[in-house]
Short mmCIF file of C-alpha atoms and ligand atoms in Angstrom, two decimals:
data_model
loop_
_atom_site.label_atom_id
_atom_site.label_comp_id
_atom_site.label_asym_id
_atom_site.label_seq_id
_atom_site.Cartn_x
_atom_site.Cartn_y
_atom_site.Cartn_z
CA MET S 3 -8.00 7.12 9.52
CA THR S 4 -6.93 10.19 11.88
CA SER S 5 -3.34 9.94 12.65
CA SER S 6 -3.96 10.35 16.44
CA ARG S 7 -4.86 7.06 16.43
CA GLY S 8 -1.32 5.75 14.96
CA THR S 9 -0.23 4.84 11.57
CA GLY S 10 1.57 1.69 12.51
CA PHE S 11 0.81 -1.51 10.63
CA ALA S 12 -0.75 -3.28 13.50
CA THR S 13 -2.79 -0.27 14.67
CA ARG S 14 -3.93 0.09 11.04
CA GLN S 15 -5.08 -3.60 11.15
CA VAL S 16 -7.52 -3.01 14.24
CA GLN S 17 -8.51 0.63 13.77
CA ALA S 18 -8.35 1.87 10.10
CA ALA S 19 -11.65 3.21 8.59
CA PHE S 20 -13.90 2.93 11.50
CA THR S 21 -15.14 5.20 14.18
CA ALA S 22 -18.03 3.99 16.28
CA GLY S 23 -19.72 7.49 15.88
CA SER S 24 -22.62 7.31 18.28
CA PRO S 25 -23.51 5.27 21.61
CA ALA S 26 -25.79 3.25 19.34
CA PHE S 27 -22.87 1.87 17.31
CA GLY S 28 -20.92 -1.03 18.85
CA ALA S 29 -17.03 -0.89 19.27
CA VAL S 30 -16.85 -3.61 16.32
CA PRO S 31 -17.99 -2.46 12.73
CA PRO S 32 -21.55 -3.78 12.40
CA ILE S 33 -22.81 -6.44 9.90
CA HIS S 34 -25.08 -4.22 7.66
CA GLN S 35 -27.29 -7.14 6.61
CA THR S 36 -29.50 -5.32 4.23
CA ALA S 37 -29.94 -5.56 0.54
CA ALA S 38 -30.83 -1.83 -0.19
CA TYR S 39 -30.78 1.60 1.49
CA GLU S 40 -33.62 4.23 1.90
CA PHE S 41 -33.31 7.47 0.14
CA ALA S 42 -34.39 10.95 1.90
CA ASN S 43 -36.59 11.80 -1.23
CA LEU S 44 -36.25 11.25 -5.18
CA GLU S 45 -33.98 13.89 -5.67
CA GLU S 46 -31.29 12.01 -3.54
CA ALA S 47 -31.98 8.74 -5.19
CA ALA S 48 -31.84 10.27 -8.93
CA ASP S 49 -28.58 12.06 -7.86
CA LEU S 50 -27.17 8.77 -6.25
CA PHE S 51 -28.15 6.81 -9.57
CA ALA S 52 -26.50 9.45 -11.74
CA LEU S 53 -23.04 9.41 -9.82
CA ARG S 54 -23.64 13.13 -8.99
CA ARG S 55 -23.82 12.39 -5.25
CA THR S 56 -21.64 9.34 -3.61
CA GLY S 57 -23.79 6.99 -1.31
CA ILE S 58 -25.03 3.48 -1.48
CA ILE S 59 -28.10 2.27 -3.68
CA TYR S 60 -28.11 -1.26 -3.29
CA SER S 61 -25.80 -3.94 -1.55
CA ARG S 62 -24.74 -5.39 -5.34
CA ASN S 63 -22.55 -2.41 -5.46
CA ALA S 64 -21.65 -1.47 -2.07
CA ASN S 65 -22.51 -2.30 1.68
CA PRO S 66 -21.43 -0.25 4.72
CA THR S 67 -19.45 -3.26 6.28
CA GLN S 68 -17.71 -3.88 2.87
CA GLN S 69 -16.62 -0.41 2.65
CA VAL S 70 -14.76 -0.65 5.87
CA LEU S 71 -12.95 -3.70 4.72
CA GLU S 72 -12.28 -1.63 1.51
CA GLU S 73 -10.74 1.15 3.43
CA ARG S 74 -8.70 -1.02 5.72
CA VAL S 75 -7.03 -3.20 3.09
CA ALA S 76 -6.28 0.12 1.19
CA ALA S 77 -4.94 1.41 4.54
CA LEU S 78 -2.54 -1.73 4.84
CA GLU S 79 -1.33 -1.68 1.35
CA GLY S 80 -0.73 2.20 1.35
CA GLY S 81 -3.44 2.70 -1.55
CA LEU S 82 -5.83 5.23 -2.34
CA SER S 83 -8.91 2.98 -2.90
CA ALA S 84 -10.13 -0.60 -3.01
CA VAL S 85 -12.92 -2.80 -4.20
CA ALA S 86 -14.08 -5.93 -2.29
CA VAL S 87 -15.91 -8.62 -4.23
CA ALA S 88 -17.25 -12.17 -3.63
CA SER S 89 -13.80 -14.12 -3.85
CA GLY S 90 -10.29 -13.76 -4.89
CA GLN S 91 -10.99 -14.98 -8.52
CA ALA S 92 -13.94 -12.48 -9.07
CA ALA S 93 -11.14 -9.81 -7.81
CA VAL S 94 -8.93 -10.82 -10.48
CA ALA S 95 -11.48 -11.12 -13.10
CA VAL S 96 -12.96 -7.61 -12.49
CA THR S 97 -9.45 -5.81 -12.29
CA LEU S 98 -8.33 -7.43 -15.55
CA LEU S 99 -11.72 -6.88 -17.17
CA ALA S 100 -11.52 -3.18 -16.11
CA LEU S 101 -8.28 -2.65 -17.75
CA ALA S 102 -8.10 -5.11 -20.68
CA GLY S 103 -11.69 -6.02 -21.10
CA ARG S 104 -12.27 -4.13 -24.41
CA GLY S 105 -10.50 -6.52 -26.80
CA GLY S 106 -6.97 -6.01 -24.89
CA HIS S 107 -4.08 -8.18 -24.36
CA ILE S 108 -2.53 -9.25 -20.99
CA VAL S 109 0.96 -10.60 -20.50
CA ALA S 110 0.91 -13.02 -17.58
CA ALA S 111 3.41 -14.91 -15.50
CA ASP S 112 3.63 -18.71 -16.06
CA GLN S 113 3.61 -19.07 -12.34
CA LEU S 114 0.36 -18.15 -11.60
CA TYR S 115 -2.32 -19.76 -9.48
CA GLY S 116 -4.38 -22.46 -11.48
CA GLY S 117 -7.68 -20.74 -11.21
CA THR S 118 -6.29 -17.36 -12.96
CA VAL S 119 -4.67 -19.83 -15.70
CA ASP S 120 -8.35 -21.08 -16.46
CA LEU S 121 -9.86 -17.65 -16.34
CA LEU S 122 -7.26 -16.13 -18.65
CA GLN S 123 -7.04 -18.98 -21.14
CA GLU S 124 -10.27 -20.20 -21.23
CA THR S 125 -13.09 -17.59 -20.20
CA PHE S 126 -11.15 -14.64 -21.29
CA ALA S 127 -10.17 -16.35 -24.68
CA ASP S 128 -13.97 -16.80 -25.10
CA PHE S 129 -14.21 -12.81 -24.69
CA GLY S 130 -11.74 -12.36 -26.99
CA ILE S 131 -9.11 -11.00 -24.60
CA GLY S 132 -5.83 -12.40 -25.44
CA VAL S 133 -3.03 -13.54 -23.23
CA THR S 134 0.66 -14.41 -23.27
CA PHE S 135 2.24 -16.43 -20.45
CA VAL S 136 5.88 -15.75 -19.75
CA ASP S 137 8.57 -16.70 -17.36
CA GLN S 138 8.39 -14.10 -14.59
CA ASP S 139 12.15 -14.03 -14.15
CA ASP S 140 12.83 -13.50 -18.02
CA ALA S 141 12.87 -9.80 -18.50
CA ASP S 142 13.30 -10.30 -22.30
CA ALA S 143 10.28 -12.43 -22.36
CA TRP S 144 8.09 -9.87 -20.83
CA ARG S 145 9.39 -7.23 -23.17
CA ALA S 146 8.88 -9.29 -26.09
CA ALA S 147 5.29 -10.33 -25.25
CA ILE S 148 4.13 -6.82 -25.10
CA THR S 149 1.95 -5.76 -28.19
CA PRO S 150 -0.07 -2.48 -29.06
CA GLN S 151 -2.92 -4.34 -27.54
CA THR S 152 -1.34 -5.14 -24.44
CA ARG S 153 -3.06 -3.32 -21.27
CA VAL S 154 -1.58 -5.21 -18.38
CA LEU S 155 1.15 -7.16 -17.00
CA PHE S 156 0.11 -9.78 -14.32
CA ALA S 157 2.10 -11.74 -11.77
CA GLU S 158 1.88 -12.97 -8.25
CA THR S 159 4.32 -11.33 -5.62
CA VAL S 160 4.94 -14.89 -4.33
CA ALA S 161 3.75 -17.53 -6.31
CA ASN S 162 2.83 -21.09 -5.18
CA PRO S 163 3.66 -23.84 -4.54
CA ILE S 164 7.15 -23.37 -5.70
CA ALA S 165 7.33 -19.94 -3.94
CA GLN S 166 9.07 -17.93 -6.43
CA VAL S 167 9.52 -14.51 -5.47
CA LEU S 168 8.74 -11.68 -8.30
CA ASP S 169 11.21 -8.95 -8.88
CA ILE S 170 8.39 -6.41 -8.67
CA ARG S 171 10.54 -3.35 -9.66
CA LEU S 172 11.97 -4.87 -12.65
CA VAL S 173 8.38 -5.99 -13.87
CA ALA S 174 6.86 -2.58 -12.83
CA ASP S 175 9.48 -0.67 -14.92
CA ILE S 176 8.83 -2.81 -17.81
CA ALA S 177 5.21 -2.05 -17.48
CA HIS S 178 5.66 1.38 -17.32
CA GLU S 179 8.12 1.61 -20.34
CA ALA S 180 5.01 -0.03 -22.22
CA GLY S 181 2.56 2.53 -20.76
CA VAL S 182 0.72 -0.17 -18.95
CA PRO S 183 0.16 -0.66 -15.24
CA LEU S 184 1.42 -3.71 -13.32
CA VAL S 185 -1.23 -5.76 -11.44
CA VAL S 186 0.14 -8.16 -8.74
CA ASP S 187 -1.79 -10.68 -6.83
CA SER S 188 -0.33 -10.45 -3.41
CA THR S 189 -2.61 -13.35 -1.90
CA VAL S 190 0.41 -15.08 -0.56
CA GLY S 191 2.58 -12.21 0.30
CA THR S 192 -0.07 -10.44 2.61
CA PRO S 193 0.46 -6.58 3.15
CA ALA S 194 1.89 -7.68 6.60
CA LEU S 195 5.06 -9.02 4.75
CA ILE S 196 4.79 -7.24 1.45
CA ARG S 197 3.63 -3.96 0.20
CA PRO S 198 4.09 -4.19 -3.83
CA GLY S 199 3.15 -0.47 -4.15
CA GLU S 200 6.27 0.58 -2.45
CA HIS S 201 8.05 -1.22 -5.39
CA GLY S 202 6.26 -0.22 -8.30
CA ALA S 203 3.04 -2.13 -8.54
CA ASP S 204 0.09 -0.08 -9.36
CA PHE S 205 -2.94 -2.50 -8.41
CA VAL S 206 -2.59 -5.15 -5.72
CA VAL S 207 -5.15 -8.18 -5.70
CA HIS S 208 -5.95 -10.32 -2.73
CA SER S 209 -7.71 -13.62 -2.26
CA ALA S 210 -8.94 -12.46 1.09
CA THR S 211 -10.17 -16.18 1.57
CA LYS S 212 -6.47 -16.88 2.63
CA PHE S 213 -4.41 -14.99 4.98
CA LEU S 214 -6.69 -11.78 5.26
CA SER S 215 -9.51 -13.90 6.67
CA GLY S 216 -7.05 -16.52 8.10
CA HIS S 217 -9.31 -18.93 9.31
CA GLY S 218 -10.52 -20.57 6.44
CA THR S 219 -14.42 -19.48 7.10
CA SER S 220 -15.22 -17.05 4.46
CA LEU S 221 -14.53 -16.28 0.55
CA GLY S 222 -13.60 -12.89 -0.49
CA GLY S 223 -11.45 -10.92 -2.65
CA VAL S 224 -10.13 -7.29 -2.75
CA VAL S 225 -8.28 -5.06 -5.10
CA VAL S 226 -6.45 -2.01 -4.05
CA ASP S 227 -5.57 0.76 -6.33
CA MET S 228 -2.40 2.52 -5.31
CA GLY S 229 -3.07 5.71 -7.39
CA SER S 230 0.01 5.49 -9.24
CA PHE S 231 -0.98 4.65 -12.69
CA ASP S 232 -1.83 7.93 -14.92
CA PHE S 233 -4.78 6.89 -17.34
CA GLY S 234 -4.66 10.39 -18.65
CA ALA S 235 -1.19 10.21 -20.22
CA GLU S 236 -2.43 8.31 -23.20
CA PRO S 237 -6.15 9.08 -23.17
CA GLU S 238 -6.90 7.13 -26.39
CA LYS S 239 -5.49 4.07 -24.84
CA TRP S 240 -8.07 4.24 -21.99
CA PRO S 241 -11.22 5.25 -23.29
CA GLN S 242 -13.13 3.55 -20.36
CA PHE S 243 -11.67 6.11 -18.14
CA THR S 244 -11.23 9.32 -20.52
CA ALA S 245 -14.10 8.92 -22.75
CA PRO S 246 -17.80 9.97 -21.86
CA TYR S 247 -19.52 7.15 -19.91
CA THR S 248 -22.88 6.95 -21.84
CA ARG S 249 -24.77 5.15 -18.75
CA PHE S 250 -23.84 8.16 -16.59
CA GLY S 251 -24.88 11.11 -18.78
CA ASP S 252 -21.54 11.49 -20.51
CA LEU S 253 -19.38 11.48 -17.23
CA VAL S 254 -15.60 11.29 -17.68
CA LEU S 255 -14.56 8.87 -14.86
CA TRP S 256 -10.86 10.05 -14.76
CA GLU S 257 -12.02 13.94 -14.81
CA ARG S 258 -14.52 13.18 -11.89
CA PHE S 259 -12.65 10.70 -9.89
CA GLY S 260 -9.04 11.00 -11.15
CA ALA S 261 -6.03 8.75 -9.88
CA GLY S 262 -7.03 6.44 -7.29
CA GLY S 263 -10.61 6.96 -7.76
CA ALA S 264 -11.59 6.20 -11.26
CA PHE S 265 -10.57 2.53 -11.27
CA ALA S 266 -12.71 1.90 -8.39
CA ALA S 267 -15.67 3.75 -9.82
CA LEU S 268 -15.49 1.64 -13.11
CA VAL S 269 -15.09 -1.60 -11.42
CA LYS S 270 -18.05 -0.97 -9.08
CA SER S 271 -20.37 0.91 -11.52
CA LYS S 272 -19.86 -1.46 -14.49
CA TYR S 273 -18.18 -4.90 -13.67
CA VAL S 274 -19.58 -5.56 -10.31
CA HIS S 275 -22.90 -3.80 -11.19
CA ASP S 276 -23.36 -5.93 -14.46
CA LEU S 277 -21.84 -9.12 -13.39
CA GLY S 278 -22.69 -9.26 -9.77
CA PRO S 279 -20.01 -10.93 -7.84
CA SER S 280 -20.87 -9.04 -4.61
CA LEU S 281 -19.43 -9.48 -1.28
CA SER S 282 -21.80 -10.59 1.46
CA PRO S 283 -21.76 -8.22 4.63
CA PHE S 284 -21.22 -11.39 6.83
CA ASN S 285 -18.22 -12.24 4.80
CA ALA S 286 -16.74 -8.91 4.94
CA TRP S 287 -17.04 -8.87 8.65
CA GLN S 288 -15.64 -12.22 9.26
CA ILE S 289 -12.41 -10.92 6.89
CA LEU S 290 -12.48 -7.76 9.00
CA VAL S 291 -12.00 -9.77 12.16
CA GLY S 292 -9.33 -11.82 10.76
CA ILE S 293 -7.26 -8.63 9.38
CA GLU S 294 -7.06 -7.55 13.17
CA THR S 295 -4.67 -10.24 13.83
CA LEU S 296 -3.10 -10.54 10.63
CA ASP S 297 0.60 -9.69 11.17
CA LEU S 298 0.62 -11.84 14.45
CA ARG S 299 -0.37 -14.90 12.63
CA VAL S 300 1.46 -14.26 9.48
CA SER S 301 4.84 -13.92 11.63
CA ARG S 302 3.99 -16.95 13.65
CA GLN S 303 3.14 -18.95 10.30
CA SER S 304 6.23 -17.65 8.55
CA ALA S 305 8.69 -18.80 11.35
CA THR S 306 6.75 -22.27 11.72
CA ALA S 307 7.19 -22.77 7.85
CA LEU S 308 10.79 -22.00 8.01
CA ALA S 309 11.36 -24.60 10.83
CA VAL S 310 9.30 -27.24 8.78
CA ALA S 311 11.55 -26.29 5.72
CA GLU S 312 14.94 -26.68 7.46
CA PHE S 313 13.52 -30.14 8.90
CA LEU S 314 12.51 -31.38 5.24
CA ALA S 315 15.69 -30.05 3.79
CA GLU S 316 17.74 -32.39 5.98
CA HIS S 317 15.36 -35.49 5.35
CA PRO S 318 16.51 -38.28 2.94
CA ALA S 319 13.00 -38.84 1.60
CA VAL S 320 13.15 -35.21 0.37
CA ALA S 321 14.88 -34.51 -2.81
CA ARG S 322 14.45 -30.53 -2.72
CA VAL S 323 12.38 -27.91 -0.65
CA HIS S 324 11.00 -24.88 -2.38
CA HIS S 325 11.46 -22.29 0.46
CA PRO S 326 12.97 -18.95 -0.50
CA GLY S 327 14.23 -18.57 3.10
CA LEU S 328 16.78 -21.53 2.68
CA PRO S 329 20.13 -20.44 1.39
CA GLY S 330 20.60 -21.76 -1.93
CA ASN S 331 17.03 -21.25 -3.08
CA PRO S 332 17.22 -19.53 -6.36
CA TRP S 333 15.04 -16.79 -4.79
CA HIS S 334 16.82 -16.44 -1.60
CA GLU S 335 18.46 -13.20 -2.30
CA ARG S 336 15.48 -11.47 -3.67
CA ALA S 337 13.50 -12.75 -0.58
CA LEU S 338 15.94 -11.08 1.76
CA HIS S 339 15.31 -7.84 -0.27
CA TYR S 340 11.52 -7.75 -0.89
CA LEU S 341 10.59 -9.93 2.34
CA PRO S 342 12.89 -8.83 5.11
CA GLN S 343 10.36 -9.57 7.66
CA GLY S 344 10.00 -13.10 6.60
CA VAL S 345 8.89 -15.46 3.84
CA PRO S 346 5.30 -16.65 3.40
CA SER S 347 4.17 -19.91 4.98
CA VAL S 348 3.22 -21.66 1.73
CA PHE S 349 5.93 -23.51 0.26
CA SER S 350 6.53 -26.94 -1.00
CA PHE S 351 8.74 -30.00 -1.49
CA ASP S 352 9.52 -32.63 -3.97
CA LEU S 353 9.75 -36.33 -2.66
CA ALA S 354 12.91 -38.12 -3.66
CA GLY S 355 12.32 -40.81 -6.24
CA PRO S 356 11.15 -41.10 -9.70
CA GLU S 357 7.91 -39.21 -10.92
CA ASP S 358 6.75 -42.70 -12.04
CA GLY S 359 4.69 -43.75 -8.84
CA ALA S 360 4.88 -40.51 -7.36
CA PRO S 361 1.11 -40.00 -6.93
CA GLU S 362 0.71 -43.51 -5.15
CA ARG S 363 3.61 -42.58 -2.94
CA ILE S 364 2.06 -38.90 -1.91
CA ALA S 365 -1.26 -40.47 -1.32
CA ARG S 366 0.34 -42.69 1.27
CA LEU S 367 2.02 -39.67 2.66
CA ILE S 368 -0.96 -37.78 2.74
CA ASP S 369 -3.10 -40.82 4.55
CA ARG S 370 -0.53 -40.81 7.21
CA LEU S 371 -0.30 -37.07 7.99
CA GLN S 372 -2.58 -36.42 11.16
CA THR S 373 -1.92 -32.88 11.83
CA PHE S 374 -1.76 -31.52 8.22
CA ARG S 375 -4.99 -31.60 6.67
CA LEU S 376 -5.87 -32.44 3.11
CA VAL S 377 -7.54 -29.10 1.90
CA ALA S 378 -7.53 -27.18 -1.20
CA ASN S 379 -6.86 -23.77 0.65
CA ILE S 380 -4.05 -21.82 2.00
CA GLY S 381 -3.34 -19.18 4.77
CA ASP S 382 -5.73 -21.20 7.14
CA ALA S 383 -5.08 -21.21 11.05
CA ARG S 384 -4.86 -25.23 10.31
CA SER S 385 -1.79 -26.65 8.41
CA LEU S 386 -2.79 -27.92 5.05
CA VAL S 387 -1.14 -30.38 2.76
CA ALA S 388 -1.93 -30.50 -0.98
CA HIS S 389 -0.80 -32.32 -4.17
CA PRO S 390 -1.03 -29.70 -6.92
CA ALA S 391 -0.41 -31.77 -9.94
CA SER S 392 -3.63 -33.72 -9.09
CA MET S 393 -5.34 -30.79 -7.21
CA THR S 394 -5.10 -27.03 -7.76
CA HIS S 395 -2.84 -27.21 -10.96
CA SER S 396 -4.66 -30.19 -12.52
CA HIS S 397 -6.03 -28.32 -15.37
CA LEU S 398 -2.41 -27.32 -16.57
CA SER S 399 -0.75 -29.09 -19.40
CA PRO S 400 2.57 -30.90 -18.51
CA ALA S 401 4.26 -28.42 -20.37
CA GLN S 402 2.66 -25.69 -18.17
CA ARG S 403 3.19 -27.38 -15.07
CA GLU S 404 6.73 -27.85 -15.78
CA ALA S 405 7.10 -24.06 -16.56
CA ALA S 406 5.41 -23.62 -13.08
CA GLY S 407 8.23 -25.65 -11.53
CA ILE S 408 5.74 -28.33 -10.45
CA SER S 409 6.20 -31.86 -10.87
CA LEU S 410 4.26 -35.09 -9.79
CA ASN S 411 6.60 -35.43 -6.74
CA THR S 412 5.83 -31.63 -5.33
CA VAL S 413 3.71 -31.50 -2.17
CA ARG S 414 2.22 -28.16 -0.98
CA LEU S 415 2.02 -27.24 2.62
CA SER S 416 0.58 -24.28 4.14
CA ALA S 417 1.85 -23.73 7.96
CA GLY S 418 -0.95 -23.02 10.41
CA LEU S 419 -0.85 -21.77 13.82
CA GLU S 420 -0.21 -25.40 15.46
CA ASP S 421 2.95 -26.12 17.47
CA PRO S 422 5.65 -26.21 15.18
CA THR S 423 7.02 -29.52 17.15
CA ASP S 424 3.62 -31.20 16.31
CA LEU S 425 4.03 -30.21 12.61
CA ILE S 426 7.55 -31.71 12.47
CA ALA S 427 6.67 -35.04 13.94
CA ASP S 428 3.80 -35.35 11.75
CA LEU S 429 5.88 -34.92 8.79
CA ARG S 430 8.73 -37.34 10.48
CA ASP S 431 6.19 -40.13 10.89
CA ALA S 432 4.61 -39.89 7.61
CA LEU S 433 7.89 -39.78 5.74
CA VAL S 434 9.11 -43.13 7.04
CA GLU S 435 9.51 -45.89 4.27
CA LEU S 436 7.21 -44.60 1.65
C1 PLP T 510 -6.91 -18.75 -3.83
C2 PLP T 510 -6.51 -17.95 -4.74
C3 PLP T 510 -6.94 -17.09 -5.67
C4 PLP T 510 -8.62 -17.25 -5.74
O1 PLP T 510 -9.11 -16.77 -4.85
P1 PLP T 510 -10.57 -17.14 -4.27
O2 PLP T 510 -10.89 -16.46 -2.98
O3 PLP T 510 -10.30 -18.96 -4.00
O4 PLP T 510 -11.58 -17.02 -5.53
C5 PLP T 510 -6.34 -16.33 -6.34
N1 PLP T 510 -5.01 -16.08 -6.44
C6 PLP T 510 -4.19 -16.79 -5.39
C7 PLP T 510 -2.72 -16.66 -5.34
C8 PLP T 510 -4.90 -17.60 -4.72
O5 PLP T 510 -4.14 -18.48 -3.80
#
């Protein structure tokens, strides 16, 4: 965006990547509800198909509304380019396929989102892509898991439901010593609270379904390339960027597009093109509207979540509150360092009592809650409750669940935009004599 409009975060949320341009254009980015684009002549069409000229051919690969979203999220993260796709799951998948898809190996945190665990240990295993899971706080485990086939380290900046805060700098340094990039999923963190590229992450993935959209209306996903990883340093390790790309007349992506461009070109021209997880223009537009209020929502939700966590920490029916904003939490110091503006509003607590019978007590608690809604989502304007062991993390083995810090007693909350006093009263009423 032009610097005359201002470079502050809130300004970028509302203005980055869109200029109305002519009186025919509205003030708000339009929804380009079109499947394809008319070419001026056959020569232009042929140039576009051969990547000799940049432009749009067909909305499976790119759409103007989606491009505004891509540039806007890149501007918020401080990255060089971005690719938006149909869901967070698709963003994680195409990112990891682009980096490790040719029989590579991934080292990933134990604390990942359940859907990502499914992707890595089942679908990617079917594809011959290896994965080793490690405790994200164990530097030696990250180092020990790296093999000559490793092509990426992957973790979440703030995990859920336990809200472990990643030491991004530590894991980025380990990745870079091994000559591979660090990819982080920063869905829970959001660029309003943390910009992982400033701490060494090379690629940042979001489920835009959550805080970016912010109102629980639309699925979407984005990956941002910070432009920091040099695929040319060890060219034989990254043939997808440095060897001739046969489908485009032996073009070499790294030579043509370089840092901050080659990755997005590969993701779009190969993985999104071939697999088809395209973002609809309408969903791109919904997410753009959501982003305009990102920092306001996130700061209000963070403050509300902290107030709710402080209430729960004092409640006799609650054994533990997993919120890194609370002193004494294992990740409190790290949260102060990486999240000085506040901790995300997704956190959890453990009900007091044995794990035996916990699901029944949690079912009673959830039945009584009136304001918190039982929904498998986070980052909504509404406050949501979930039981990870029987919902989002139900595919994990008991050992994997334990490694992620989740017990049968764990209840996840995502604080919305309601009055904090109503949310606290709702929990107070529901926690009586469980
Ligand atoms: C929801 C979520 C995803 C998957 O995103 P979808 O948009 O649901 O496909 C990935 N990572 C995290 C941390 C999530 O919360």
